[in-house]
Short mmCIF file of C-alpha atoms in Angstrom, two decimals:
data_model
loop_
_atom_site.label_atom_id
_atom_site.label_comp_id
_atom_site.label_asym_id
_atom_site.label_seq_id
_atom_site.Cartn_x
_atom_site.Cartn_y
_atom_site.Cartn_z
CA UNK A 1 94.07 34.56 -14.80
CA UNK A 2 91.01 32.57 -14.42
CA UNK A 3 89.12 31.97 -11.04
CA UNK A 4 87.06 28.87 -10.46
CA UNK A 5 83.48 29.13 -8.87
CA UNK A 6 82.70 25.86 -7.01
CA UNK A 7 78.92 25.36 -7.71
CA UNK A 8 78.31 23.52 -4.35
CA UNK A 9 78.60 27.29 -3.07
CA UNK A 10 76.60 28.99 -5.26
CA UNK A 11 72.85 29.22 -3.17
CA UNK A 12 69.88 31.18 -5.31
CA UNK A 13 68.83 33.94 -3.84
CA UNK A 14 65.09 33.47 -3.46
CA UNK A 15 65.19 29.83 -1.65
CA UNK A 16 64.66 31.34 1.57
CA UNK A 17 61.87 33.29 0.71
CA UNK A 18 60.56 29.95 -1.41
CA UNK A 19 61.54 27.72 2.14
CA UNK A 20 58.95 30.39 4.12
CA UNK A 21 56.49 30.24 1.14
CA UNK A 22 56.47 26.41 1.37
CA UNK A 23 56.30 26.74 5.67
CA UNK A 24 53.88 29.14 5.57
CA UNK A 25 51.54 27.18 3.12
CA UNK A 26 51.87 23.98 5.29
CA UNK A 27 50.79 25.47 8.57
CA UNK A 28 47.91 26.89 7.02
CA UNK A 29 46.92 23.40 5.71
CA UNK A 30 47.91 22.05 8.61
CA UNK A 31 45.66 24.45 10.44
CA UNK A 32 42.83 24.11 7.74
CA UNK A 33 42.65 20.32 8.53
CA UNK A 34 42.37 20.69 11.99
CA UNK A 35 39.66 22.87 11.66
CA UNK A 36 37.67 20.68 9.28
CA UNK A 37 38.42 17.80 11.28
CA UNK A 38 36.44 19.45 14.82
CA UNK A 39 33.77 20.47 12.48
CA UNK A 40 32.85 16.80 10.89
CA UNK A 41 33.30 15.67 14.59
CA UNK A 42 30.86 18.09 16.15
CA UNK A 43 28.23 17.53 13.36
CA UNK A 44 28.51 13.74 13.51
CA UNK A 45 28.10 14.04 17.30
CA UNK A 46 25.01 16.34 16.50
CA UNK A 47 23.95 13.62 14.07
CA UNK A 48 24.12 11.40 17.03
CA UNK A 49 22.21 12.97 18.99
CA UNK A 50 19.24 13.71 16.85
CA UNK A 51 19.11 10.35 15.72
CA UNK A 52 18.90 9.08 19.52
CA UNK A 53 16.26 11.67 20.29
CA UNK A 54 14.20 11.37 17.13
CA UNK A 55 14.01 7.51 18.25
CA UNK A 56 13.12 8.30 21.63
CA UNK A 57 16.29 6.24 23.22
CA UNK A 58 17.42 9.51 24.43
CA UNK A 59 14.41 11.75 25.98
CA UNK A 60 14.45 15.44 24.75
CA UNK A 61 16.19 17.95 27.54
CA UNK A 62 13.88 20.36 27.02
CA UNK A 63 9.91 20.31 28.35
CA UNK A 64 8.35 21.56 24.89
CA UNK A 65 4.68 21.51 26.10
CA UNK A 66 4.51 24.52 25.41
CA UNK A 67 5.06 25.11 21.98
CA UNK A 68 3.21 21.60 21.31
CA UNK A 69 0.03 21.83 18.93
CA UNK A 70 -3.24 20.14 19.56
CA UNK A 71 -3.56 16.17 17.58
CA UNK A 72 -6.62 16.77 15.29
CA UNK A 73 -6.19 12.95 15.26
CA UNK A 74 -6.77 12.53 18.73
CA UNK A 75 -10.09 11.25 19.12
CA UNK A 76 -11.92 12.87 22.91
CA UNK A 77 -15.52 11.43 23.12
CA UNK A 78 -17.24 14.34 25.15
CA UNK A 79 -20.01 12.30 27.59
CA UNK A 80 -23.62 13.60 27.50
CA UNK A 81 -25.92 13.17 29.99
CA UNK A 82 -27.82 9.71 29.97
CA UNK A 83 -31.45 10.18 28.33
CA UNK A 84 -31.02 13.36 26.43
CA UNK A 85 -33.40 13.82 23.80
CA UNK A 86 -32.69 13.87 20.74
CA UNK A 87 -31.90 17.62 18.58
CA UNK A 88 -34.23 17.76 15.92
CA UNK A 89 -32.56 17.12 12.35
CA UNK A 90 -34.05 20.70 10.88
CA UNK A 91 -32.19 22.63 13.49
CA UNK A 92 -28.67 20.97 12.63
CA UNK A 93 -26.87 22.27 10.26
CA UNK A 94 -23.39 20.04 9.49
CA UNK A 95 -20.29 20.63 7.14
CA UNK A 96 -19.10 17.28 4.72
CA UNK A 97 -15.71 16.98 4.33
CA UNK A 98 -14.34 13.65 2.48
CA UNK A 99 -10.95 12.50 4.07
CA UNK A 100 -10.22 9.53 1.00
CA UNK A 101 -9.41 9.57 -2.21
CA UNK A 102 -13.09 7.88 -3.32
CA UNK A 103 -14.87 10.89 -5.37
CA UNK A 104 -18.59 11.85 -4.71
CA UNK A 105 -19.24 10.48 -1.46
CA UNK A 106 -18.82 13.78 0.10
CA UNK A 107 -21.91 15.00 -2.01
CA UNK A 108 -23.69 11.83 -1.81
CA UNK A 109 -23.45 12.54 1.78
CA UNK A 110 -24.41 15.67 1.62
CA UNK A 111 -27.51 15.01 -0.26
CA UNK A 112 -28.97 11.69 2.07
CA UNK A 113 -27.84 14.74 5.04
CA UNK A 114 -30.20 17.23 2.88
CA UNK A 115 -32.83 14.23 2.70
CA UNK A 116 -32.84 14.11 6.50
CA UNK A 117 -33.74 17.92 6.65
CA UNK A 118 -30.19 18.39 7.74
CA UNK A 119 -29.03 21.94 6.17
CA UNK A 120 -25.81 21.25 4.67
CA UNK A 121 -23.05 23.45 4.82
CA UNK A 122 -19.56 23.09 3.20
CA UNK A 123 -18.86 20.40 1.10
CA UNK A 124 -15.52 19.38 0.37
CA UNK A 125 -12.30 17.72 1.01
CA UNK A 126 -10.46 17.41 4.15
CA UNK A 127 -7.13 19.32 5.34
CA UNK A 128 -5.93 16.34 6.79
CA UNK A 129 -2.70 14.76 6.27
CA UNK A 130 -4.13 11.23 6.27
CA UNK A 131 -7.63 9.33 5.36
CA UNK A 132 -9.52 8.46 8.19
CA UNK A 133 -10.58 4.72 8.68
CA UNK A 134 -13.78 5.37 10.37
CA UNK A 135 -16.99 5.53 8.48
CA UNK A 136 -17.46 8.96 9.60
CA UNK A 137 -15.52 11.66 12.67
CA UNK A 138 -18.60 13.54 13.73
CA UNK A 139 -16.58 16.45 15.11
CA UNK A 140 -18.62 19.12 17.57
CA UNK A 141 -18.15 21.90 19.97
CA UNK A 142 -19.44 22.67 23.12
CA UNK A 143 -22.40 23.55 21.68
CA UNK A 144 -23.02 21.00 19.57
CA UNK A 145 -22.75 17.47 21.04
CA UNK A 146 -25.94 17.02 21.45
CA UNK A 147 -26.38 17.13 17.33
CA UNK A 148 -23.24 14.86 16.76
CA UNK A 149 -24.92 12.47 19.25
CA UNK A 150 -27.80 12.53 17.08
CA UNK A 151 -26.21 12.42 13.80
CA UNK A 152 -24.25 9.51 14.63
CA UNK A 153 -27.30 7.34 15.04
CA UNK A 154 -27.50 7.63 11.34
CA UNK A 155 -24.13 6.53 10.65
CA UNK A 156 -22.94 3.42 12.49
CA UNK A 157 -19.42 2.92 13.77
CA UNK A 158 -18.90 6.72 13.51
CA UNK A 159 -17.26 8.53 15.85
CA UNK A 160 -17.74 11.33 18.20
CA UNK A 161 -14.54 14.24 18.28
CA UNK A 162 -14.80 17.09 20.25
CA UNK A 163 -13.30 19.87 18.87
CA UNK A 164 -12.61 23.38 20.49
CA UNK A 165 -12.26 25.12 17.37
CA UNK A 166 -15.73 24.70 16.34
CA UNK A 167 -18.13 27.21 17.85
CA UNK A 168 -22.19 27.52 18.13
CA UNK A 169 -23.98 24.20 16.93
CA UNK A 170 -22.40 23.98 13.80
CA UNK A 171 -20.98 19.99 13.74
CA UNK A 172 -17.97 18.35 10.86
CA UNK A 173 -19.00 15.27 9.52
CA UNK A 174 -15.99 13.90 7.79
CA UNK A 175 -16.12 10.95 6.09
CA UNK A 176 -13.44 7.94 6.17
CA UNK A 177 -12.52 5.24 4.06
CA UNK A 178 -15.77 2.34 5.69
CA UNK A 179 -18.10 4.70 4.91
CA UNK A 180 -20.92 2.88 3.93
CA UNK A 181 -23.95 5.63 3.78
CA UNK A 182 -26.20 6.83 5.77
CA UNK A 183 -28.98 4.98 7.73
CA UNK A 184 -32.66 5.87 6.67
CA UNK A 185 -34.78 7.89 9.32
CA UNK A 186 -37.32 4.52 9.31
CA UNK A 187 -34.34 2.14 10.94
CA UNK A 188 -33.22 4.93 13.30
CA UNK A 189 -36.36 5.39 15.07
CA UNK A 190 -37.12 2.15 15.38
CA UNK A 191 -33.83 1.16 16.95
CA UNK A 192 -34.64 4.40 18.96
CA UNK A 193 -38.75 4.42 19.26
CA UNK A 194 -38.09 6.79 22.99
CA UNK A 195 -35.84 9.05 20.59
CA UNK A 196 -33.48 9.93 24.10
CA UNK A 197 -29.14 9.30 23.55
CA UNK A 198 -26.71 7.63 25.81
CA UNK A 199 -23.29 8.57 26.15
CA UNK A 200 -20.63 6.02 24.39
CA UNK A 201 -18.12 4.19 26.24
CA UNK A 202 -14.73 5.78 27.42
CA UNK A 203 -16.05 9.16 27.08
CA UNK A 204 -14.83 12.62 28.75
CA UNK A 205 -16.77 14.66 30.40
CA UNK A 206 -15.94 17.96 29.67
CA UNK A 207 -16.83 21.31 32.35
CA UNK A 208 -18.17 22.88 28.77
CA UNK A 209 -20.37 20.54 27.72
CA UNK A 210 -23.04 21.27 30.92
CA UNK A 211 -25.56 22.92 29.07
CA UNK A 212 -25.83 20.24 25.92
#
């Protein structure tokens, strides 16, 4: 005698465990795409954000003063008194530095700075992270104004700097992309015959600078 097996009854054994398998793999995608979602969220927020404070539409939170390095770009005229006399060129001794691309003029200034009786010290290119336009940034210390004020009678339309870093009488003459040379001593005392200096416009007087 022969039994008959409906198939519509017959269930494998494993599709439950296949059922949880397939659950089990959904909720963690489920889960995985949630998670990815709040992350690209929060970093195109952060995006956001930067962008608005890297513009400057949004201020920065935070006072960084702090942590803020000095501008060697930022130009401070120190003042000198009015009538100084002039520092003779044999005591000044100056470093060239050429901010441009143009070869040679850092030696050719270096050798009309020689001419002068100017002892010259380092000769070479600038650190900085872009050419000057100036003829020439006559940086000094406290100590040295007095020489920078001097020097730059010999090279119009150069500028004064005062710079912290440099100590004793030492002075940077770094040269930009007008420069055109330097002046002979002939033309500079006759556009000075009293041989006394004046302070430039705009300048800042600095509680250093008393004894220059």
């Amino acid at each position: 005698m022969q039994i008959a097996v409906s198939s519509a009854t017959v269930r494998p054994v494993n599709d439950g465990k296949v059922s949880a398998r397939a659950d089990y793999r959904r909720r963690i995608q489920q889960r995985q795409t949630v998670i990815f979602g709040t992350i690209a969220a929060l970093m195109a927020v952060l995006l956001l954000f930067a962008m608005l404070f890297w513009t400057n539409i949004v201020p920065f939170p935070f006072d960084r003063e702090f942590s803020a390095e000095a501008d060697s770009n930022t130009v401070v005229t120190p003042c000198i008194a009015d009538g100084t006399a002039v520092t003779d060129l044999s005591t000044i001794t100056a470093n060239v530095y050429n901010s441009t691309s143009i070869t040679g003029i850092a030696a050719e200034a270096a050798t009309a700075l020689t001419g002068l009786g100017v002892a010259v010290g380092t000769t070479e290119n600038w650190s900085g992270d872009q050419a000057l336009s100036e003829p020439a940034r006559i940086q000094a210390g406290s100590q040295g104004i007095t020489a920078a004020y001097t020097l730059a009678q010999y090279i119009p339309d150069s500028i004064i700097q005062y710079n912290s870093d440099l100590t004793g009488e030492t002075i940077n003459v770094i040269l930009g992309t007008s420069w055109n040379g330097i002046s002979s001593a002939d033309s500079v005392a006759s556009a000075n015959p009293d041989g006394t200096l004046s302070p430039v416009a705009e300048c800042t007087t600095l509680e250093d600078s008393a004894g220059n």
